Amino acid sequence: MATGLRQTAGSAPQRMNRPGRIGAWCYDHRRIVLAAWIIGLLAIAGTASGLGPHFKDNFGGTGQAQQVQDILHEQFPSRSGDSARVVFHSSDPIDDAVTDRITEALNGIRPLPTVISVSPPVRADEGHTAFATIQFDAVSADLAKADVQRVIDTARSYARPGLDVALGGPPISVAVKPKPGPSEAIGIGAAVLIMLVAFGSVVAMGLPIFVALIGVGVGYAMVALISHLLVEPSFGPALMAMIGLGVGIDYALFIVTRYRQALTDGLDPREAVVRSMSTAGRAVLFAGTTVLISLCGLFLVGQPFLDGLAVGTILAVLTVLVATVTLLPALLGFAGRAVDRWHVPGLLRSGTASAERGLWWRWSRVVQRRAVLCGSAALLALLILALPTFAMRLAFSDSGNDPAELTTRQAYDLLSDAFGPGFNGPLVLAAELPGAANDHAVLTGFEQRLAGLPGVARATAPSYNASGDAAVVTVYPTSDPQSADTAALVDRLRNTVVPQATAGTGVRILVGGQTAAGTDESAHLGMRLPWVIGLVILLSFVLLMAVFRSVAIPLKAAAMNLLSIGAAYGAIVVVYQWGWLSSIFGVTRTGPIDPWIPLMMFTITFGLSMDYEVFLLSRIQEEWRRRRDNGAAVAHGIAATGRIITAAAAIMVCVFGSFVIGDPLRTLNVFGLGLAVAILVDATLVRMILVPAIMQLLGKANWWLPRWLDRITPHLAIEQE
């Protein structure tokens, strides 16, 4: 079939741009395109299944904690791996029979693969609980799941009525994960209902869902494959599914809407595909590019696990983007005019693009007539929502946030009740003693300082290496690993206690361990966040300026998006850090915000917010160029995009929100709520109130660009009908 110019009865010939030509080719060769996607999905999924995933929760190492790890590797090879704790709790006070069974359990664990040593049991004063430390030969990220599971199974095989056995610590988390929740199913179900209401047609509703699922399926397999090359955390696939589903459904929704409009205008199905791809398809490509640019900001952080998350999410967005511009036109070719078949009685909506004098046009005019009042009210609301952001505390959450049925949570609670919460996150102090025996007295004095130090529950005696020039001390805080008090203790040890104890000597004492490593990593990521924000905003500013030939529009977009992300940050602080509305969101224990979440939230939210900015402003710009009437252009843009942006945002909110109620992993709960709030705020307070209010107040200044800047700025365009 011809793929150049075509004309249908009652329509003028259309000039195709590149997305239009891609759409026409995929329409004409729809069987080949569909077969290629199915074969590709099966091939890549089969390869990924054959190799198996290789996810690793390795969150890197920086600062003193990494130096401690290096010292342990060189001077104490047997302690260079991570340690776990096996906890025994008896309903009656521990007697000789229980002691014998504990001894048998520990003897059964000692010869297992990857286990270097098992310490003698330590009994709590309350007489019902004891624990022992299991030292592994590698850090958690390098341990095989099967080996860790064998340790767990062996230890728990010694449980009996009246004697509970639980295991905790980073190595145990390698094998113990909460079961996946129904998040994706809930999100897809909500999207189906929203699109049925928006389209009224089963076929029109099903196309975006099918395209998104195919794209996410390919993306999941690709993430599993790259986990062999990059550090990909275990929650990476769920994060990829969250973003891929939301983006994939939204992008396909915009194109299907334009396709139905074209059919209503009298075009045949092929020309309707060309028009929808030449307009909405081009806008989708641009919007997807902004998301990819935002995600690239994560590479500035320089942490392997964030590189893995960035690559995985980029692949997810890229896959659904390619599926939208290739697979969707092919499916529209199969659907043809039957896109509105099997409609829901009373819900079928015309595909007409005319919204003049409709609800959204009238709403825009109300806001424009009261621009100062409406804009001020929306701005005040956003600032209030963003205020808790300044109280955000970044730290890795501990096992106390795990579901109650997991052995890691059970061990955490047993240790906390019997010994104190700090026993779940001991600090490991490494000392270098260049004077060998002469410096042992310094370390003895330091140990005495620790005994009376506020915040320290217990400190072990120094353990020396064979040559006596290095030692290790384990310190148990009084507070839990994610507590601000524990972070303060780490700072006090490093900045006050250690310098005072070693002043004038050659002794060097460093504070490390998993808890201190989390503190160092949080500080590192917190310092990199402003750089990521700055780069992403700068690139987006240049991109929007090149498209809309304006200085005010990209400045406004950057400010509005920062307000949206500020409101999202505020929401997660209020719910998960302060515990407000905890019963509604199922928060059983408050805690800090994992430090990678604000980074990922910003890059993804900024990119998705730019999607709506592009779809709205491109319509406003189109009308401005036609009439040169700023007020009418703003009202027309709101009217033309209000319904579709609202539907798209509702789908995003449901997909992201489903991870709040349908996933047992706290990090995904926090991430889902943040993204849901950001999109909700962006599509309501920002797009439907602040944008029309500010653009009304700025008037013609919206479209001002200095001549010298116009000359040096490249020209980009999103073609419109």
PDB file of N, CA, C and O in Angstrom, residues 193-241:
ATOM      1  N   LEU A 193     -11.666   0.830  34.550  1.00  0.00           N
ATOM      2  CA  LEU A 193     -12.899   1.543  34.890  1.00  0.00           C
ATOM      3  C   LEU A 193     -12.844   2.992  34.415  1.00  0.00           C
ATOM      4  O   LEU A 193     -13.829   3.514  33.867  1.00  0.00           O
ATOM      5  N   ILE A 194     -11.707   3.644  34.625  1.00  0.00           N
ATOM      6  CA  ILE A 194     -11.590   5.059  34.222  1.00  0.00           C
ATOM      7  C   ILE A 194     -11.727   5.199  32.712  1.00  0.00           C
ATOM      8  O   ILE A 194     -12.436   6.082  32.208  1.00  0.00           O
ATOM      9  N   MET A 195     -11.074   4.325  31.960  1.00  0.00           N
ATOM     10  CA  MET A 195     -11.145   4.445  30.504  1.00  0.00           C
ATOM     11  C   MET A 195     -12.504   4.025  29.956  1.00  0.00           C
ATOM     12  O   MET A 195     -12.935   4.530  28.915  1.00  0.00           O
ATOM     13  N   LEU A 196     -13.180   3.123  30.641  1.00  0.00           N
ATOM     14  CA  LEU A 196     -14.542   2.803  30.224  1.00  0.00           C
ATOM     15  C   LEU A 196     -15.449   4.024  30.360  1.00  0.00           C
ATOM     16  O   LEU A 196     -16.295   4.297  29.502  1.00  0.00           O
ATOM     17  N   VAL A 197     -15.251   4.764  31.442  1.00  0.00           N
ATOM     18  CA  VAL A 197     -16.034   5.987  31.624  1.00  0.00           C
ATOM     19  C   VAL A 197     -15.623   7.043  30.603  1.00  0.00           C
ATOM     20  O   VAL A 197     -16.465   7.739  30.032  1.00  0.00           O
ATOM     21  N   ALA A 198     -14.317   7.151  30.352  1.00  0.00           N
ATOM     22  CA  ALA A 198     -13.825   8.179  29.435  1.00  0.00           C
ATOM     23  C   ALA A 198     -14.189   7.870  27.992  1.00  0.00           C
ATOM     24  O   ALA A 198     -14.575   8.766  27.233  1.00  0.00           O
ATOM     25  N   PHE A 199     -14.081   6.609  27.565  1.00  0.00           N
ATOM     26  CA  PHE A 199     -14.335   6.217  26.180  1.00  0.00           C
ATOM     27  C   PHE A 199     -15.731   5.639  25.974  1.00  0.00           C
ATOM     28  O   PHE A 199     -16.347   5.843  24.935  1.00  0.00           O
ATOM     29  N   GLY A 200     -16.201   4.866  26.958  1.00  0.00           N
ATOM     30  CA  GLY A 200     -17.466   4.186  26.801  1.00  0.00           C
ATOM     31  C   GLY A 200     -17.396   2.973  25.899  1.00  0.00           C
ATOM     32  O   GLY A 200     -18.411   2.364  25.586  1.00  0.00           O
ATOM     33  N   SER A 201     -16.184   2.600  25.471  1.00  0.00           N
ATOM     34  CA  SER A 201     -16.011   1.506  24.523  1.00  0.00           C
ATOM     35  C   SER A 201     -15.009   0.503  25.074  1.00  0.00           C
ATOM     36  O   SER A 201     -13.927   0.884  25.547  1.00  0.00           O
ATOM     37  N   VAL A 202     -15.354  -0.772  24.979  1.00  0.00           N
ATOM     38  CA  VAL A 202     -14.466  -1.819  25.473  1.00  0.00           C
ATOM     39  C   VAL A 202     -13.204  -1.905  24.621  1.00  0.00           C
ATOM     40  O   VAL A 202     -12.095  -2.063  25.142  1.00  0.00           O
ATOM     41  N   VAL A 203     -13.344  -1.795  23.294  1.00  0.00           N
ATOM     42  CA  VAL A 203     -12.181  -1.887  22.414  1.00  0.00           C
ATOM     43  C   VAL A 203     -11.242  -0.707  22.642  1.00  0.00           C
ATOM     44  O   VAL A 203     -10.018  -0.877  22.773  1.00  0.00           O
ATOM     45  N   ALA A 204     -11.795   0.519  22.676  1.00  0.00           N
ATOM     46  CA  ALA A 204     -10.963   1.708  22.896  1.00  0.00           C
ATOM     47  C   ALA A 204     -10.270   1.642  24.247  1.00  0.00           C
ATOM     48  O   ALA A 204      -9.136   2.110  24.401  1.00  0.00           O
ATOM     49  N   MET A 205     -10.941   1.073  25.249  1.00  0.00           N
ATOM     50  CA  MET A 205     -10.330   0.906  26.557  1.00  0.00           C
ATOM     51  C   MET A 205      -9.235  -0.145  26.532  1.00  0.00           C
ATOM     52  O   MET A 205      -8.180   0.014  27.153  1.00  0.00           O
ATOM     53  N   GLY A 206      -9.471  -1.238  25.807  1.00  0.00           N
ATOM     54  CA  GLY A 206      -8.544  -2.365  25.844  1.00  0.00           C
ATOM     55  C   GLY A 206      -7.233  -2.114  25.142  1.00  0.00           C
ATOM     56  O   GLY A 206      -6.201  -2.690  25.524  1.00  0.00           O
ATOM     57  N   LEU A 207      -7.227  -1.261  24.112  1.00  0.00           N
ATOM     58  CA  LEU A 207      -5.998  -1.040  23.349  1.00  0.00           C
ATOM     59  C   LEU A 207      -4.872  -0.471  24.208  1.00  0.00           C
ATOM     60  O   LEU A 207      -3.752  -1.000  24.192  1.00  0.00           O
ATOM     61  N   PRO A 208      -5.084   0.631  24.968  1.00  0.00           N
ATOM     62  CA  PRO A 208      -3.995   1.132  25.812  1.00  0.00           C
ATOM     63  C   PRO A 208      -3.522   0.116  26.843  1.00  0.00           C
ATOM     64  O   PRO A 208      -2.317   0.025  27.123  1.00  0.00           O
ATOM     65  N   ILE A 209      -4.458  -0.652  27.422  1.00  0.00           N
ATOM     66  CA  ILE A 209      -4.075  -1.660  28.410  1.00  0.00           C
ATOM     67  C   ILE A 209      -3.182  -2.716  27.773  1.00  0.00           C
ATOM     68  O   ILE A 209      -2.129  -3.090  28.324  1.00  0.00           O
ATOM     69  N   PHE A 210      -3.581  -3.205  26.600  1.00  0.00           N
ATOM     70  CA  PHE A 210      -2.814  -4.249  25.929  1.00  0.00           C
ATOM     71  C   PHE A 210      -1.419  -3.756  25.564  1.00  0.00           C
ATOM     72  O   PHE A 210      -0.419  -4.455  25.792  1.00  0.00           O
ATOM     73  N   VAL A 211      -1.330  -2.545  25.010  1.00  0.00           N
ATOM     74  CA  VAL A 211      -0.024  -1.990  24.623  1.00  0.00           C
ATOM     75  C   VAL A 211       0.867  -1.831  25.849  1.00  0.00           C
ATOM     76  O   VAL A 211       2.059  -2.178  25.825  1.00  0.00           O
ATOM     77  N   ALA A 212       0.306  -1.308  26.946  1.00  0.00           N
ATOM     78  CA  ALA A 212       1.100  -1.117  28.158  1.00  0.00           C
ATOM     79  C   ALA A 212       1.595  -2.445  28.720  1.00  0.00           C
ATOM     80  O   ALA A 212       2.750  -2.561  29.151  1.00  0.00           O
ATOM     81  N   LEU A 213       0.736  -3.462  28.716  1.00  0.00           N
ATOM     82  CA  LEU A 213       1.135  -4.770  29.249  1.00  0.00           C
ATOM     83  C   LEU A 213       2.231  -5.409  28.409  1.00  0.00           C
ATOM     84  O   LEU A 213       3.187  -5.990  28.949  1.00  0.00           O
ATOM     85  N   ILE A 214       2.133  -5.297  27.083  1.00  0.00           N
ATOM     86  CA  ILE A 214       3.191  -5.833  26.225  1.00  0.00           C
ATOM     87  C   ILE A 214       4.500  -5.095  26.480  1.00  0.00           C
ATOM     88  O   ILE A 214       5.568  -5.707  26.632  1.00  0.00           O
ATOM     89  N   GLY A 215       4.421  -3.767  26.556  1.00  0.00           N
ATOM     90  CA  GLY A 215       5.627  -2.982  26.808  1.00  0.00           C
ATOM     91  C   GLY A 215       6.259  -3.305  28.143  1.00  0.00           C
ATOM     92  O   GLY A 215       7.480  -3.459  28.260  1.00  0.00           O
ATOM     93  N   VAL A 216       5.425  -3.427  29.179  1.00  0.00           N
ATOM     94  CA  VAL A 216       5.943  -3.750  30.513  1.00  0.00           C
ATOM     95  C   VAL A 216       6.516  -5.161  30.538  1.00  0.00           C
ATOM     96  O   VAL A 216       7.529  -5.424  31.198  1.00  0.00           O
ATOM     97  N   GLY A 217       5.883  -6.096  29.814  1.00  0.00           N
ATOM     98  CA  GLY A 217       6.410  -7.457  29.757  1.00  0.00           C
ATOM     99  C   GLY A 217       7.803  -7.509  29.173  1.00  0.00           C
ATOM    100  O   GLY A 217       8.703  -8.166  29.718  1.00  0.00           O
ATOM    101  N   VAL A 218       7.999  -6.812  28.055  1.00  0.00           N
ATOM    102  CA  VAL A 218       9.338  -6.743  27.457  1.00  0.00           C
ATOM    103  C   VAL A 218      10.297  -6.021  28.398  1.00  0.00           C
ATOM    104  O   VAL A 218      11.445  -6.442  28.592  1.00  0.00           O
ATOM    105  N   GLY A 219       9.819  -4.920  29.011  1.00  0.00           N
ATOM    106  CA  GLY A 219      10.674  -4.167  29.929  1.00  0.00           C
ATOM    107  C   GLY A 219      11.108  -4.986  31.121  1.00  0.00           C
ATOM    108  O   GLY A 219      12.269  -4.908  31.553  1.00  0.00           O
ATOM    109  N   TYR A 220      10.196  -5.795  31.670  1.00  0.00           N
ATOM    110  CA  TYR A 220      10.546  -6.634  32.821  1.00  0.00           C
ATOM    111  C   TYR A 220      11.650  -7.617  32.449  1.00  0.00           C
ATOM    112  O   TYR A 220      12.613  -7.809  33.209  1.00  0.00           O
ATOM    113  N   ALA A 221      11.510  -8.245  31.294  1.00  0.00           N
ATOM    114  CA  ALA A 221      12.536  -9.203  30.869  1.00  0.00           C
ATOM    115  C   ALA A 221      13.879  -8.501  30.667  1.00  0.00           C
ATOM    116  O   ALA A 221      14.936  -9.059  31.018  1.00  0.00           O
ATOM    117  N   MET A 222      13.852  -7.292  30.126  1.00  0.00           N
ATOM    118  CA  MET A 222      15.097  -6.559  29.916  1.00  0.00           C
ATOM    119  C   MET A 222      15.748  -6.175  31.245  1.00  0.00           C
ATOM    120  O   MET A 222      16.969  -6.226  31.393  1.00  0.00           O
ATOM    121  N   VAL A 223      14.928  -5.796  32.234  1.00  0.00           N
ATOM    122  CA  VAL A 223      15.470  -5.480  33.560  1.00  0.00           C
ATOM    123  C   VAL A 223      16.106  -6.717  34.184  1.00  0.00           C
ATOM    124  O   VAL A 223      17.176  -6.632  34.812  1.00  0.00           O
ATOM    125  N   ALA A 224      15.470  -7.875  34.009  1.00  0.00           N
ATOM    126  CA  ALA A 224      16.054  -9.119  34.529  1.00  0.00           C
ATOM    127  C   ALA A 224      17.396  -9.411  33.872  1.00  0.00           C
ATOM    128  O   ALA A 224      18.335  -9.891  34.525  1.00  0.00           O
ATOM    129  N   LEU A 225      17.516  -9.110  32.582  1.00  0.00           N
ATOM    130  CA  LEU A 225      18.774  -9.355  31.881  1.00  0.00           C
ATOM    131  C   LEU A 225      19.869  -8.396  32.338  1.00  0.00           C
ATOM    132  O   LEU A 225      21.008  -8.806  32.563  1.00  0.00           O
ATOM    133  N   ILE A 226      19.538  -7.102  32.487  1.00  0.00           N
ATOM    134  CA  ILE A 226      20.582  -6.140  32.872  1.00  0.00           C
ATOM    135  C   ILE A 226      21.008  -6.336  34.320  1.00  0.00           C
ATOM    136  O   ILE A 226      22.060  -5.828  34.726  1.00  0.00           O
ATOM    137  N   SER A 227      20.199  -7.082  35.114  1.00  0.00           N
ATOM    138  CA  SER A 227      20.615  -7.338  36.490  1.00  0.00           C
ATOM    139  C   SER A 227      21.889  -8.166  36.548  1.00  0.00           C
ATOM    140  O   SER A 227      22.554  -8.214  37.585  1.00  0.00           O
ATOM    141  N   HIS A 228      22.262  -8.825  35.430  1.00  0.00           N
ATOM    142  CA  HIS A 228      23.526  -9.566  35.376  1.00  0.00           C
ATOM    143  C   HIS A 228      24.704  -8.635  35.086  1.00  0.00           C
ATOM    144  O   HIS A 228      25.860  -9.027  35.272  1.00  0.00           O
ATOM    145  N   LEU A 229      24.415  -7.423  34.626  1.00  0.00           N
ATOM    146  CA  LEU A 229      25.465  -6.482  34.260  1.00  0.00           C
ATOM    147  C   LEU A 229      25.574  -5.321  35.236  1.00  0.00           C
ATOM    148  O   LEU A 229      26.659  -4.781  35.444  1.00  0.00           O
ATOM    149  N   LEU A 230      24.445  -4.922  35.831  1.00  0.00           N
ATOM    150  CA  LEU A 230      24.412  -3.775  36.728  1.00  0.00           C
ATOM    151  C   LEU A 230      23.844  -4.203  38.077  1.00  0.00           C
ATOM    152  O   LEU A 230      23.256  -5.277  38.212  1.00  0.00           O
ATOM    153  N   VAL A 231      24.021  -3.341  39.062  1.00  0.00           N
ATOM    154  CA  VAL A 231      23.441  -3.581  40.380  1.00  0.00           C
ATOM    155  C   VAL A 231      21.981  -3.158  40.328  1.00  0.00           C
ATOM    156  O   VAL A 231      21.663  -1.966  40.299  1.00  0.00           O
ATOM    157  N   GLU A 232      21.105  -4.122  40.295  1.00  0.00           N
ATOM    158  CA  GLU A 232      19.665  -3.858  40.211  1.00  0.00           C
ATOM    159  C   GLU A 232      19.012  -4.354  41.501  1.00  0.00           C
ATOM    160  O   GLU A 232      18.992  -5.547  41.780  1.00  0.00           O
ATOM    161  N   PRO A 233      18.460  -3.437  42.344  1.00  0.00           N
ATOM    162  CA  PRO A 233      17.824  -3.864  43.603  1.00  0.00           C
ATOM    163  C   PRO A 233      16.631  -4.779  43.349  1.00  0.00           C
ATOM    164  O   PRO A 233      16.032  -4.781  42.271  1.00  0.00           O
ATOM    165  N   SER A 234      16.270  -5.529  44.363  1.00  0.00           N
ATOM    166  CA  SER A 234      15.190  -6.506  44.218  1.00  0.00           C
ATOM    167  C   SER A 234      13.843  -5.852  43.957  1.00  0.00           C
ATOM    168  O   SER A 234      12.948  -6.482  43.384  1.00  0.00           O
ATOM    169  N   PHE A 235      13.681  -4.572  44.364  1.00  0.00           N
ATOM    170  CA  PHE A 235      12.409  -3.899  44.107  1.00  0.00           C
ATOM    171  C   PHE A 235      12.407  -3.199  42.754  1.00  0.00           C
ATOM    172  O   PHE A 235      11.416  -2.551  42.392  1.00  0.00           O
ATOM    173  N   GLY A 236      13.487  -3.337  41.972  1.00  0.00           N
ATOM    174  CA  GLY A 236      13.567  -2.703  40.659  1.00  0.00           C
ATOM    175  C   GLY A 236      12.449  -3.107  39.715  1.00  0.00           C
ATOM    176  O   GLY A 236      11.846  -2.245  39.060  1.00  0.00           O
ATOM    177  N   PRO A 237      12.112  -4.416  39.592  1.00  0.00           N
ATOM    178  CA  PRO A 237      11.027  -4.804  38.689  1.00  0.00           C
ATOM    179  C   PRO A 237       9.680  -4.196  39.062  1.00  0.00           C
ATOM    180  O   PRO A 237       8.906  -3.794  38.190  1.00  0.00           O
ATOM    181  N   ALA A 238       9.374  -4.153  40.370  1.00  0.00           N
ATOM    182  CA  ALA A 238       8.103  -3.555  40.787  1.00  0.00           C
ATOM    183  C   ALA A 238       8.074  -2.068  40.465  1.00  0.00           C
ATOM    184  O   ALA A 238       7.048  -1.528  40.027  1.00  0.00           O
ATOM    185  N   LEU A 239       9.206  -1.399  40.662  1.00  0.00           N
ATOM    186  CA  LEU A 239       9.297   0.024  40.320  1.00  0.00           C
ATOM    187  C   LEU A 239       9.125   0.217  38.822  1.00  0.00           C
ATOM    188  O   LEU A 239       8.423   1.136  38.364  1.00  0.00           O
ATOM    189  N   MET A 240       9.752  -0.651  38.035  1.00  0.00           N
ATOM    190  CA  MET A 240       9.626  -0.586  36.587  1.00  0.00           C
ATOM    191  C   MET A 240       8.173  -0.795  36.154  1.00  0.00           C
ATOM    192  O   MET A 240       7.662  -0.071  35.282  1.00  0.00           O
ATOM    193  N   ALA A 241       7.495  -1.757  36.772  1.00  0.00           N
ATOM    194  CA  ALA A 241       6.097  -2.016  36.424  1.00  0.00           C
ATOM    195  C   ALA A 241       5.221  -0.822  36.768  1.00  0.00           C
ATOM    196  O   ALA A 241       4.312  -0.462  36.008  1.00  0.00           O
TER     197      ALA A 241
END
